[in-house]
XYZ file of C-alpha atoms in Angstrom:
771
model
C 122.013 136.636 138.809
C 124.128 138.285 135.754
C 124.207 142.166 135.370
C 121.721 142.099 132.173
C 119.225 139.653 133.816
C 116.064 141.594 134.501
C 115.686 142.447 138.372
C 112.650 140.444 138.714
C 113.799 137.220 136.778
C 115.067 135.271 139.796
C 111.880 136.220 141.590
C 110.052 134.316 138.482
C 112.595 131.634 138.101
C 110.293 128.941 139.984
C 107.371 130.124 138.333
C 108.896 129.638 134.830
C 109.584 125.947 135.765
C 105.949 125.510 136.649
C 104.808 127.078 133.571
C 107.490 126.940 130.930
C 105.095 128.371 128.284
C 105.400 131.855 130.173
C 108.679 132.424 128.772
C 107.241 133.050 125.481
C 105.073 136.164 127.027
C 107.248 137.302 129.908
C 111.046 138.639 129.663
C 111.784 137.660 133.274
C 110.508 133.991 132.568
C 112.284 133.875 129.384
C 115.635 134.914 130.752
C 115.356 132.599 133.736
C 114.780 129.671 131.438
C 117.791 130.666 129.490
C 120.030 130.661 132.363
C 118.962 127.170 133.304
C 119.757 126.183 129.927
C 123.120 127.546 129.932
C 123.785 126.178 133.384
C 122.924 122.877 131.919
C 125.265 123.129 128.843
C 122.237 122.940 126.535
C 122.854 126.679 125.502
C 125.867 128.763 125.141
C 126.509 131.902 127.485
C 127.123 133.772 124.319
C 123.699 132.894 122.832
C 122.140 134.205 125.998
C 124.235 137.187 125.923
C 123.022 138.000 122.481
C 119.273 137.687 123.361
C 120.161 140.359 126.479
C 121.703 142.805 124.277
C 118.703 142.653 121.940
C 116.311 143.286 124.722
C 118.500 146.048 126.108
C 118.630 147.860 122.471
C 114.676 147.191 121.838
C 113.374 146.734 125.403
C 109.863 146.757 123.944
C 110.491 143.721 121.805
C 108.406 140.702 122.874
C 110.147 137.367 124.061
C 109.439 135.493 121.040
C 111.931 137.147 118.904
C 114.640 137.151 121.646
C 114.158 133.390 122.124
C 114.472 132.887 118.132
C 117.659 134.987 118.421
C 119.254 132.970 120.992
C 118.178 129.970 119.303
C 119.846 131.239 115.849
C 122.874 132.274 117.677
C 123.160 128.579 118.980
C 122.675 127.074 115.736
C 125.855 128.531 114.719
C 127.901 126.877 117.431
C 126.082 123.650 116.016
C 127.250 124.032 112.537
C 123.783 125.630 111.058
C 123.921 128.894 109.254
C 120.328 129.869 110.319
C 117.350 128.838 112.541
C 114.862 127.002 110.491
C 111.569 127.997 112.278
C 109.404 125.360 110.884
C 111.980 122.304 111.596
C 112.319 123.847 115.054
C 108.485 123.640 115.760
C 108.521 120.357 114.273
C 111.324 119.129 116.732
C 112.018 121.781 119.102
C 114.424 119.842 121.491
C 116.906 119.786 118.485
C 117.541 123.395 118.529
C 119.411 122.833 121.684
C 122.770 120.980 122.504
C 120.621 118.025 124.046
C 122.183 116.398 125.705
C 125.761 117.693 125.892
C 128.289 115.025 126.615
C 128.548 113.339 129.891
C 124.643 114.944 130.920
C 122.826 112.766 133.176
C 119.687 114.405 132.211
C 118.585 114.234 135.988
C 116.238 117.185 137.101
C 116.251 118.813 133.518
C 115.091 122.247 133.113
C 111.907 122.612 130.819
C 112.649 121.379 127.208
C 111.838 123.579 124.377
C 109.048 121.201 123.345
C 107.361 122.024 126.623
C 108.175 125.536 126.300
C 107.003 125.828 122.645
C 104.096 123.380 122.931
C 101.400 125.933 121.896
C 103.356 127.977 119.465
C 102.311 127.742 115.597
C 104.426 128.882 112.758
C 102.211 131.747 111.813
C 102.356 133.441 115.396
C 106.246 133.161 115.579
C 106.333 134.714 112.176
C 104.167 137.444 113.314
C 106.296 138.418 116.409
C 109.364 138.641 114.184
C 107.844 141.596 112.670
C 110.067 143.782 114.693
C 111.558 146.355 112.048
C 114.251 147.410 114.538
C 115.783 143.774 115.126
C 114.411 142.005 111.963
C 114.696 142.501 108.306
C 113.714 140.511 104.989
C 116.693 141.615 103.062
C 119.582 144.275 103.053
C 119.702 146.653 105.944
C 121.456 147.170 109.200
C 119.113 145.059 111.479
C 120.867 142.238 113.452
C 118.604 139.738 112.154
C 117.140 138.606 108.720
C 114.288 136.739 107.916
C 114.446 134.942 104.682
C 113.076 131.715 103.015
C 109.386 131.056 102.084
C 106.414 131.514 104.115
C 106.216 127.471 104.803
C 109.950 127.291 105.536
C 110.872 130.531 106.951
C 114.738 131.042 108.129
C 116.213 133.406 110.650
C 119.608 134.439 110.254
C 122.267 136.504 112.064
C 122.725 139.098 109.460
C 126.561 138.278 108.866
C 125.441 134.785 107.914
C 123.053 135.832 105.771
C 125.320 138.088 103.785
C 127.719 135.410 103.580
C 125.345 133.226 101.749
C 124.097 136.370 99.570
C 128.038 136.748 98.839
C 128.817 133.263 97.822
C 125.633 132.748 95.686
C 126.200 136.013 93.710
C 130.206 135.442 93.215
C 129.507 131.912 92.149
C 126.793 132.806 89.784
C 129.089 135.507 88.116
C 131.791 132.864 87.715
C 129.587 130.489 86.041
C 128.356 133.172 83.884
C 131.703 134.178 82.350
C 133.258 132.033 79.967
C 136.897 131.123 80.509
C 139.567 132.168 78.088
C 142.971 131.046 79.556
C 144.934 134.472 79.629
C 146.926 135.044 82.522
C 146.125 138.434 84.406
C 148.659 141.112 83.748
C 151.451 141.823 86.217
C 153.787 144.623 86.765
C 156.836 144.317 84.834
C 155.700 141.383 82.587
C 155.600 143.747 79.440
C 157.337 147.150 78.278
C 154.793 150.007 78.947
C 152.759 150.787 76.006
C 153.908 147.803 73.925
C 151.353 146.129 71.820
C 151.868 143.097 74.095
C 150.864 145.326 76.991
C 147.760 146.649 75.186
C 146.656 143.044 74.460
C 147.104 142.204 77.930
C 145.042 144.953 79.308
C 142.555 144.467 76.940
C 142.093 140.627 78.001
C 142.090 141.974 81.740
C 139.036 144.195 80.826
C 137.153 141.170 79.631
C 137.991 140.958 75.732
C 138.947 137.427 76.209
C 135.802 136.050 77.140
C 135.524 133.248 74.724
C 134.086 129.976 75.502
C 137.093 127.190 75.723
C 137.924 125.439 72.421
C 137.447 121.739 72.935
C 139.547 121.076 70.041
C 142.377 122.744 72.066
C 141.911 120.663 75.259
C 141.469 117.368 73.300
C 145.404 116.731 72.441
C 146.416 117.580 75.881
C 143.877 115.629 77.496
C 144.654 112.549 75.434
C 148.398 113.019 76.479
C 147.587 113.280 80.150
C 145.103 110.489 80.403
C 145.674 107.122 78.741
C 142.867 105.271 76.757
C 140.647 103.448 79.218
C 137.801 100.709 78.607
C 135.408 102.553 80.679
C 134.344 106.193 81.109
C 137.390 108.143 82.423
C 135.879 110.365 85.133
C 139.063 112.235 85.807
C 139.701 113.099 82.156
C 136.066 114.522 82.145
C 136.644 116.372 85.479
C 139.991 118.093 84.161
C 137.968 119.099 80.858
C 134.915 120.579 82.759
C 137.363 122.488 85.446
C 139.429 123.588 82.393
C 136.320 125.471 80.729
C 134.911 127.160 83.813
C 135.773 129.839 86.291
C 134.350 127.957 89.048
C 134.704 124.096 89.253
C 134.171 121.429 91.933
C 135.804 118.010 91.788
C 134.380 115.615 94.214
C 134.732 112.058 95.080
C 135.500 109.429 97.897
C 138.716 108.223 99.176
C 141.149 106.574 96.513
C 139.236 108.024 93.537
C 141.786 110.104 92.299
C 141.172 113.821 93.314
C 144.893 114.717 93.913
C 145.779 112.889 90.557
C 143.095 114.693 88.770
C 143.987 118.033 89.996
C 147.893 117.663 89.467
C 146.903 116.846 85.507
C 144.235 119.771 85.758
C 147.372 122.030 86.422
C 149.642 120.483 83.750
C 146.592 121.138 81.315
C 146.106 124.936 82.335
C 149.736 125.603 82.179
C 150.250 123.713 78.594
C 147.167 125.322 77.265
C 148.842 128.736 78.507
C 152.341 128.103 77.290
C 151.117 126.588 73.870
C 149.331 129.975 73.267
C 152.455 131.795 73.955
C 151.373 133.241 77.043
C 153.168 133.744 80.224
C 152.613 130.834 82.824
C 149.419 131.125 85.002
C 149.982 132.036 88.354
C 148.545 129.030 90.266
C 148.055 128.659 94.198
C 147.232 125.628 96.264
C 145.499 125.821 99.606
C 143.859 123.564 102.171
C 141.847 124.626 105.456
C 144.144 123.225 108.107
C 148.021 122.675 108.362
C 147.659 118.970 108.255
C 145.815 118.857 105.085
C 148.276 121.156 103.488
C 151.082 119.138 104.207
C 149.438 116.114 103.127
C 148.561 117.704 99.784
C 151.984 119.012 99.620
C 153.273 115.522 99.803
C 150.848 114.220 97.299
C 151.224 116.633 94.624
C 154.963 116.537 94.978
C 154.995 112.885 94.151
C 152.406 112.922 91.336
C 154.270 116.087 89.611
C 157.170 113.443 88.745
C 155.006 111.165 86.862
C 153.415 113.485 84.487
C 154.471 113.082 80.636
C 156.139 116.255 80.520
C 158.155 115.567 77.329
C 154.834 114.612 75.473
C 153.080 117.642 76.519
C 156.073 119.868 75.443
C 155.633 118.438 71.997
C 152.505 119.871 71.984
C 153.774 123.490 72.584
C 153.812 125.928 69.838
C 155.198 128.788 71.423
C 154.978 132.318 69.668
C 158.545 133.549 69.200
C 157.356 137.230 69.243
C 155.724 136.842 72.613
C 157.555 139.149 74.906
C 157.271 136.846 77.999
C 158.690 133.722 76.291
C 161.498 133.056 78.338
C 164.696 131.188 77.028
C 163.800 128.188 79.318
C 160.855 127.353 77.256
C 162.707 127.621 73.953
C 165.484 125.544 75.217
C 163.852 123.151 77.521
C 159.884 123.338 77.186
C 159.655 120.066 79.222
C 161.306 121.583 82.298
C 159.570 124.745 81.659
C 156.312 122.989 81.860
C 157.403 121.221 85.080
C 158.522 124.546 86.615
C 155.031 126.116 86.143
C 153.210 123.470 88.046
C 153.081 124.363 91.806
C 153.902 121.938 94.632
C 153.795 124.318 97.464
C 150.636 124.364 99.544
C 149.405 127.036 101.886
C 146.696 127.242 104.664
C 143.498 129.350 103.745
C 144.426 131.741 106.601
C 148.069 132.516 105.633
C 146.988 132.737 101.929
C 144.419 135.177 102.777
C 146.589 137.192 105.196
C 144.772 136.660 108.754
C 145.111 139.658 110.976
C 145.053 139.227 114.637
C 141.864 140.391 116.603
C 139.833 140.524 113.462
C 137.768 138.574 111.178
C 138.962 140.426 108.185
C 142.048 139.215 105.943
C 144.532 141.162 104.571
C 143.433 140.149 100.937
C 139.695 141.412 100.126
C 138.079 142.755 97.214
C 140.107 145.995 97.452
C 143.518 143.966 97.819
C 142.640 140.852 95.711
C 144.975 137.818 95.559
C 147.616 137.843 93.146
C 146.691 134.637 91.218
C 145.140 133.380 88.264
C 144.093 130.021 89.427
C 143.194 128.795 93.040
C 142.856 125.105 93.989
C 141.461 124.581 97.569
C 141.531 120.894 98.811
C 139.630 119.414 101.602
C 136.985 121.906 100.616
C 134.368 120.235 102.871
C 136.265 121.607 105.838
C 135.544 125.235 104.720
C 132.977 127.087 106.326
C 130.650 129.635 105.200
C 132.278 132.460 106.208
C 135.726 131.408 105.064
C 134.172 130.670 101.402
C 132.790 133.910 101.554
C 136.216 135.705 102.177
C 137.729 133.517 99.699
C 135.844 134.270 96.903
C 135.627 138.119 97.880
C 139.425 138.130 97.438
C 139.595 136.452 94.119
C 140.255 138.593 91.059
C 137.090 138.526 88.923
C 139.045 136.565 86.272
C 140.786 134.098 88.526
C 139.842 130.372 88.593
C 138.859 128.421 91.347
C 138.813 124.910 91.629
C 137.154 123.084 95.035
C 138.449 119.549 95.620
C 136.855 117.536 98.351
C 134.849 114.455 99.435
C 131.235 115.758 99.690
C 130.078 112.851 101.935
C 132.608 113.646 104.751
C 132.135 115.898 107.900
C 131.270 119.562 107.064
C 133.325 122.112 108.785
C 133.349 122.408 112.510
C 132.373 126.137 111.947
C 128.674 126.913 110.587
C 128.009 125.886 106.945
C 128.368 122.825 104.805
C 129.141 124.611 101.616
C 130.730 121.934 99.513
C 128.021 119.272 100.571
C 125.279 121.974 99.285
C 127.046 122.560 96.277
C 127.340 118.813 95.461
C 123.918 118.049 96.313
C 122.981 116.850 92.880
C 126.470 115.803 91.924
C 125.538 112.060 92.400
C 123.269 112.335 89.155
C 125.428 114.401 86.966
C 122.412 116.364 85.337
C 124.478 117.660 82.260
C 122.800 119.352 79.528
C 123.149 118.372 75.985
C 125.430 121.060 75.150
C 127.595 120.228 78.178
C 127.693 116.477 77.019
C 128.584 117.693 73.291
C 131.404 119.588 74.366
C 132.749 116.938 76.618
C 132.616 114.418 74.052
C 134.650 116.768 71.628
C 137.218 117.470 74.400
C 137.740 113.948 75.625
C 136.668 111.821 73.025
C 134.312 110.042 75.218
C 130.468 110.045 75.400
C 128.949 110.956 78.833
C 126.875 108.135 80.511
C 123.281 108.354 79.639
C 121.962 108.336 83.171
C 123.986 111.628 83.937
C 122.224 113.719 81.137
C 119.419 115.986 82.026
C 118.063 118.587 79.672
C 116.831 120.647 82.542
C 120.384 120.696 84.070
C 121.075 123.767 86.091
C 124.260 125.976 85.564
C 126.045 124.530 88.727
C 125.872 121.203 87.505
C 127.812 121.662 84.486
C 130.813 122.839 86.602
C 130.601 119.867 89.111
C 132.350 116.464 88.327
C 132.168 113.450 90.875
C 134.954 110.832 90.680
C 133.138 107.302 90.851
C 135.986 104.825 90.594
C 137.847 104.114 93.818
C 141.397 102.952 93.361
C 142.001 102.069 96.815
C 138.726 100.122 97.929
C 138.314 97.532 95.419
C 135.067 94.968 95.476
C 136.840 92.656 98.107
C 137.605 95.425 100.440
C 135.486 95.253 103.303
C 136.237 98.959 104.315
C 135.002 99.887 100.929
C 131.816 97.789 101.316
C 130.837 99.383 104.509
C 131.641 102.966 103.575
C 129.202 102.282 100.707
C 126.549 100.609 103.096
C 126.733 103.523 105.511
C 126.683 106.198 102.581
C 124.003 104.396 100.587
C 120.459 106.114 100.012
C 118.292 103.096 100.849
C 115.221 101.921 103.140
C 116.582 101.393 106.568
C 115.565 98.083 106.485
C 117.693 97.450 103.251
C 120.582 99.424 104.687
C 120.703 97.642 107.761
C 121.256 94.261 105.814
C 123.803 96.048 103.932
C 125.616 97.056 106.733
C 125.296 93.761 108.567
C 126.668 91.885 105.272
C 129.638 93.940 105.438
C 130.373 93.405 109.003
C 129.803 89.659 108.877
C 131.212 88.401 105.580
C 134.849 88.026 106.776
C 136.582 90.348 104.802
C 140.299 90.381 105.260
C 140.642 94.244 106.020
C 137.672 94.346 108.378
C 137.304 93.721 111.927
C 134.026 94.130 114.062
C 134.580 94.345 117.862
C 132.036 94.650 120.671
C 133.146 95.862 123.976
C 131.235 96.015 127.231
C 131.242 99.320 128.836
C 133.654 98.033 131.536
C 135.739 95.704 129.456
C 139.101 97.654 130.267
C 141.143 94.445 129.016
C 139.651 94.447 125.954
C 140.211 97.912 125.186
C 143.780 97.651 126.345
C 144.519 94.535 123.983
C 143.301 96.823 120.912
C 145.226 99.686 121.960
C 148.412 97.960 122.748
C 148.288 95.179 119.965
C 145.851 96.263 117.396
C 144.124 92.836 117.965
C 145.510 91.410 114.578
C 144.251 87.990 115.404
C 140.496 89.164 114.650
C 141.268 89.819 110.937
C 140.801 86.776 108.545
C 144.254 85.691 107.197
C 146.093 88.452 108.567
C 149.174 86.002 108.978
C 149.372 86.281 105.066
C 149.509 90.101 105.199
C 152.965 91.643 104.442
C 152.658 93.863 107.444
C 149.646 92.951 109.647
C 147.831 95.517 111.508
C 149.231 96.855 114.554
C 148.575 99.018 117.996
C 150.671 101.501 119.777
C 153.375 98.778 120.868
C 154.548 99.147 117.475
C 155.805 102.676 117.508
C 156.681 102.625 121.070
C 158.785 99.565 120.509
C 160.395 101.287 117.340
C 161.105 104.287 119.637
C 162.956 102.259 122.213
C 164.746 99.933 119.907
C 165.944 102.170 117.209
C 167.169 104.789 119.570
C 170.803 105.959 118.218
C 173.753 104.840 120.373
C 175.707 107.924 119.217
C 174.524 110.839 121.313
C 176.350 113.363 119.147
C 174.804 112.308 115.731
C 172.026 114.590 115.086
C 171.312 113.180 111.792
C 170.835 109.878 113.216
C 168.437 111.194 115.844
C 166.339 112.548 112.914
C 166.294 109.230 111.279
C 164.954 108.074 114.399
C 162.512 110.694 115.112
C 160.963 109.788 111.113
C 161.015 106.225 111.974
C 158.838 106.616 115.266
C 156.613 109.011 113.435
C 156.013 106.879 110.609
C 155.347 103.841 112.858
C 152.915 106.064 114.845
C 151.033 106.482 111.739
C 150.187 102.843 111.539
C 147.569 102.962 114.021
C 145.113 105.375 115.513
C 141.999 105.486 117.683
C 139.375 107.490 116.764
C 136.096 108.604 118.373
C 132.952 110.536 118.108
C 133.195 112.514 121.407
C 135.502 114.443 123.483
C 134.197 113.641 126.789
C 132.901 110.592 128.748
C 134.311 106.848 128.880
C 134.419 106.604 125.241
C 135.498 109.976 124.453
C 138.870 111.527 123.505
C 139.392 112.513 127.425
C 138.520 109.045 128.687
C 140.139 106.939 126.102
C 143.427 109.024 126.303
C 143.721 108.347 130.030
C 142.689 104.446 129.635
C 145.149 104.007 126.848
C 147.857 105.679 128.949
C 147.185 103.400 131.920
C 147.364 100.175 129.608
C 150.517 101.295 127.767
C 152.074 102.024 131.360
C 150.911 98.838 132.577
C 152.787 97.056 129.492
C 155.840 99.345 130.571
C 155.898 100.877 127.150
C 155.749 104.267 128.633
C 156.449 105.956 131.835
C 154.382 108.897 133.143
C 154.676 108.149 136.826
C 151.277 106.943 136.624
C 150.209 110.133 135.215
C 151.894 112.597 137.322
C 154.236 113.412 134.398
C 152.463 115.554 131.607
C 155.523 115.125 129.462
C 157.143 111.595 129.113
C 158.953 109.894 126.181
C 156.474 108.731 123.727
C 153.469 110.948 124.308
C 151.989 111.728 120.911
C 150.633 115.089 121.002
C 148.086 117.120 118.314
C 148.554 120.664 117.703
C 144.967 122.422 118.258
C 145.710 125.847 117.083
C 147.958 127.358 114.213
C 151.388 128.593 115.489
C 153.273 130.407 112.911
C 156.126 131.266 115.176
C 156.853 127.456 115.366
C 155.700 126.692 111.945
C 152.980 124.496 113.395
C 149.579 123.941 112.257
C 146.259 122.869 113.605
C 145.956 118.792 113.085
C 150.161 118.280 113.166
C 150.938 115.201 115.232
C 154.173 115.190 116.966
C 156.008 112.537 119.297
C 157.691 113.293 122.684
C 161.323 111.996 122.334
C 164.173 111.813 124.690
C 167.212 113.667 123.288
C 170.907 114.120 124.615
C 171.145 117.652 126.660
C 173.293 119.975 124.504
C 176.958 119.810 125.768
C 176.235 116.773 128.013
C 177.340 113.831 125.767
C 180.685 113.466 127.914
C 178.663 112.767 130.957
C 176.916 109.994 129.449
C 180.123 107.556 130.065
C 179.662 107.990 133.821
C 178.211 105.048 135.341
C 176.007 106.607 137.972
C 173.820 108.473 135.214
C 170.958 106.256 135.481
C 168.283 106.326 132.472
C 165.858 109.147 132.613
C 168.418 111.084 134.751
C 167.679 114.991 133.777
C 171.552 115.615 133.550
C 171.764 113.417 130.549
C 168.225 113.646 128.853
C 165.873 116.339 127.473
C 162.631 115.835 126.319
C 161.804 117.347 122.864
C 158.888 116.720 120.103
C 159.520 115.700 116.890
C 157.237 116.907 114.207
C 157.447 116.270 110.272
C 158.253 119.542 108.759
C 155.225 119.629 106.655
C 156.813 121.059 103.597
C 157.274 117.801 101.475
C 160.701 117.187 102.509
C 161.788 114.797 105.149
C 163.177 117.402 107.768
C 162.400 117.152 111.553
C 161.176 119.859 113.821
C 162.396 119.482 117.269
C 160.283 121.769 119.644
C 160.749 121.964 123.461
C 157.663 121.093 125.201
C 157.520 124.482 127.040
C 156.850 126.049 123.697
C 153.948 124.111 123.235
C 150.781 126.190 124.572
C 147.964 124.482 122.174
C 148.424 120.805 122.256
C 146.746 117.621 123.694
C 147.468 114.018 123.899
C 146.351 111.895 120.978
C 146.206 108.314 121.772
C 142.648 108.860 120.963
C 141.391 111.703 118.432
C 138.062 112.789 117.298
C 136.996 111.949 113.823
C 136.651 115.602 113.328
C 140.234 116.367 114.002
C 141.186 113.420 111.761
C 140.077 114.627 108.575
C 142.606 115.211 106.099
C 144.679 112.326 107.731
C 144.933 108.627 106.821
C 146.099 105.639 108.962
C 147.523 102.364 107.980
C 144.987 100.788 110.760
C 142.290 102.913 112.261
C 140.035 101.708 115.180
C 136.730 103.676 115.178
C 135.196 103.455 118.733
C 131.572 104.271 118.913
C 130.001 105.380 122.473
C 127.587 103.290 124.470
C 124.837 105.650 124.372
C 123.074 107.634 121.512
C 124.228 111.105 120.925
C 123.235 113.535 118.181
C 126.805 113.673 117.027
C 126.527 110.284 115.825
C 125.639 110.750 112.040
C 126.064 108.982 108.878
C 128.789 111.237 108.018
C 130.811 111.100 111.050
C 130.699 107.159 110.852
C 131.726 107.475 106.927
C 134.587 109.734 107.693
C 135.873 107.675 110.455
C 135.783 104.249 108.477
C 137.529 106.104 105.532
C 140.537 107.377 107.502
C 141.865 103.626 107.307
C 143.853 102.870 104.362
C 144.383 99.031 104.952
C 142.733 97.973 107.897
C 139.710 99.127 109.950
C 138.641 98.002 113.464
C 135.040 99.182 114.118
C 134.422 99.101 117.875
C 130.927 99.001 119.322
C 130.355 99.368 123.228
C 127.281 98.762 125.110
C 124.308 97.827 122.734
C 125.849 99.269 119.740
C 124.992 102.584 117.981
C 126.316 101.941 114.402
C 122.813 101.083 112.905
C 120.922 103.942 114.483
C 124.000 106.320 113.293
C 123.949 105.257 109.823
C 120.176 106.405 109.432
C 121.056 109.853 111.049
C 122.142 112.656 108.448
C 123.858 115.979 109.427
C 121.033 118.182 108.327
C 122.699 121.853 108.478
C 120.066 124.553 108.082
C 121.090 126.942 105.262
C 119.946 128.609 102.308
C 119.719 126.853 98.662
C 123.035 126.601 96.957
C 121.314 126.509 93.814
C 122.872 129.454 91.743
C 122.164 130.987 88.583
C 124.367 131.396 85.423
C 124.676 131.339 81.780
């Protein structure tokens, strides 16, 4: 019995099992039931503790609001922002983590469906009429009841406030026309000068003119060569160039990064061409891995921009006090330098502080920037989005970039998915269509027009042409089939057709639960023989043998040549990126824990690694995944490193002794090699003892793979149903593969069922108002 359990709870525990509905009337029975759910892993200890706290604060509160509070708290851990009461009554068992991974479901506690069998929505709403605990709007109560009478939603106050703040701040940005004046900065202009007064007036809202499409047209035509079909990238740039809030969404290979780099060039060319100072632009991503990948992509894309042609369009004002000599002497170079390539994590951008949810930058200390671009925005949770919008200066521009169909953030909320709920249809008003036609020289497709389009629709662009997955790509066909809004029978046919057509980049492998040889063969070799015509490929699909062979065969002979060891590490890291096992779960034989151990055994059997049958935690060839940001080491959550054996400092002379056997601690020292993650090819060498938050990554969850791509990805589905298996998870896993995908089904297979199940995250509407 825990300290905050009522004294008579234990005595009535058995009675609560016999009559689970007593939990709705009696506090002791309720807490006894919550204890059993916690023991089983169906509910978090935190959720039970929250209900106990409310009971201590308001002892006269009935069990029903306490149960609702525990379930609302639990939804946050499952990604929901609130508890949808009607949805919970329609499917009560889905309100808990049922079943947890590895739960045998033997001798289960009473299920919510039994506990709430006689409960109706009216009675639950009436029980929530507890002014000390629940309010229907602003206030200080711990809970907020919102929504409609038919679909009431119960929030923890902080998350209700997050939603309100997001709605309000996005609406404000949509209401404001977007002139392109940079925010004034200390030291930019002489105090009291005419330029200073113009800048101050602009900052106070004088420059609120809508963007003239005729100004954007020549820049857009320079950045985007003519096409035979409608150029959605060009349209996305134009839309993002006229609003203080914009979203660019699209699937893998649709050119999101290409589009945003050209958008940055558009904004800077517009600003410099008007004689203004360059805009302060910052780039950010939710994780270190995503930030490093965007950093590399943008650095490569910037070199392809036509800066010479853009410079010819500039008409800099000679009287402009901030017009630097570089702009006059070499406008192309000035433009290039104005386009940033450095990417930060959101936590670092906002200034995270230990032991608090607050950031250094907030509404009292806004970020010093004019434009913020956030990549992989599907991974941004509701709390982070609220903090980000709070820290933005009112006149700054926010551009969100991401795939609306990917998995949402691990934390609560699915902000990008909610914002882009109508993106597929466009819903552009005639006014937007006319403006876009003038800015881009191309009329919008008729099926994207909507006279009743909402203000938010006018700020969202969806890229629709994949440049990676063509019509003959099995990966693209399968991803489309999984993602399609279709009747179940039609969807199953489309998935089956994609799997059985014989596409050259797609393999469908079925394994029995006990098929260790089949799993080992996939992990070691990648089963290239299962891909049609793989022998004609320039580089056939591989397994983990590829990177381990690279590690063994390319190790430098000269132990004193550090540059050679850096080159070796780069080769091994690149080879490791050629193959990755992905899975849905953490526990169980087909989860991360089970697969990592089984793959380690297979590689050891092949003598590709030597962990001494698992007794050694660290060994050459062990790939590790960083699971927590470590700013001291410069490593971010999601970074992957490979354990390599390095020469021990100062011991190179001893390597000539014949009695020094390979692996002797006197001659080798294990270090983990990580890419620098800054767009360069530098290598970080880290002692294993300094890595406190890492795990072996022969297998990786699909959630952890977001923001990454692999030449050959093998997506392994478990052998039993699980609520975590959803359309979004399958789609995200499939699209991590760049060239080859092996889809692995175990047992009877779960793919077709998972493709019908969507992530349904409870939240308020993301429909926002604006002019």
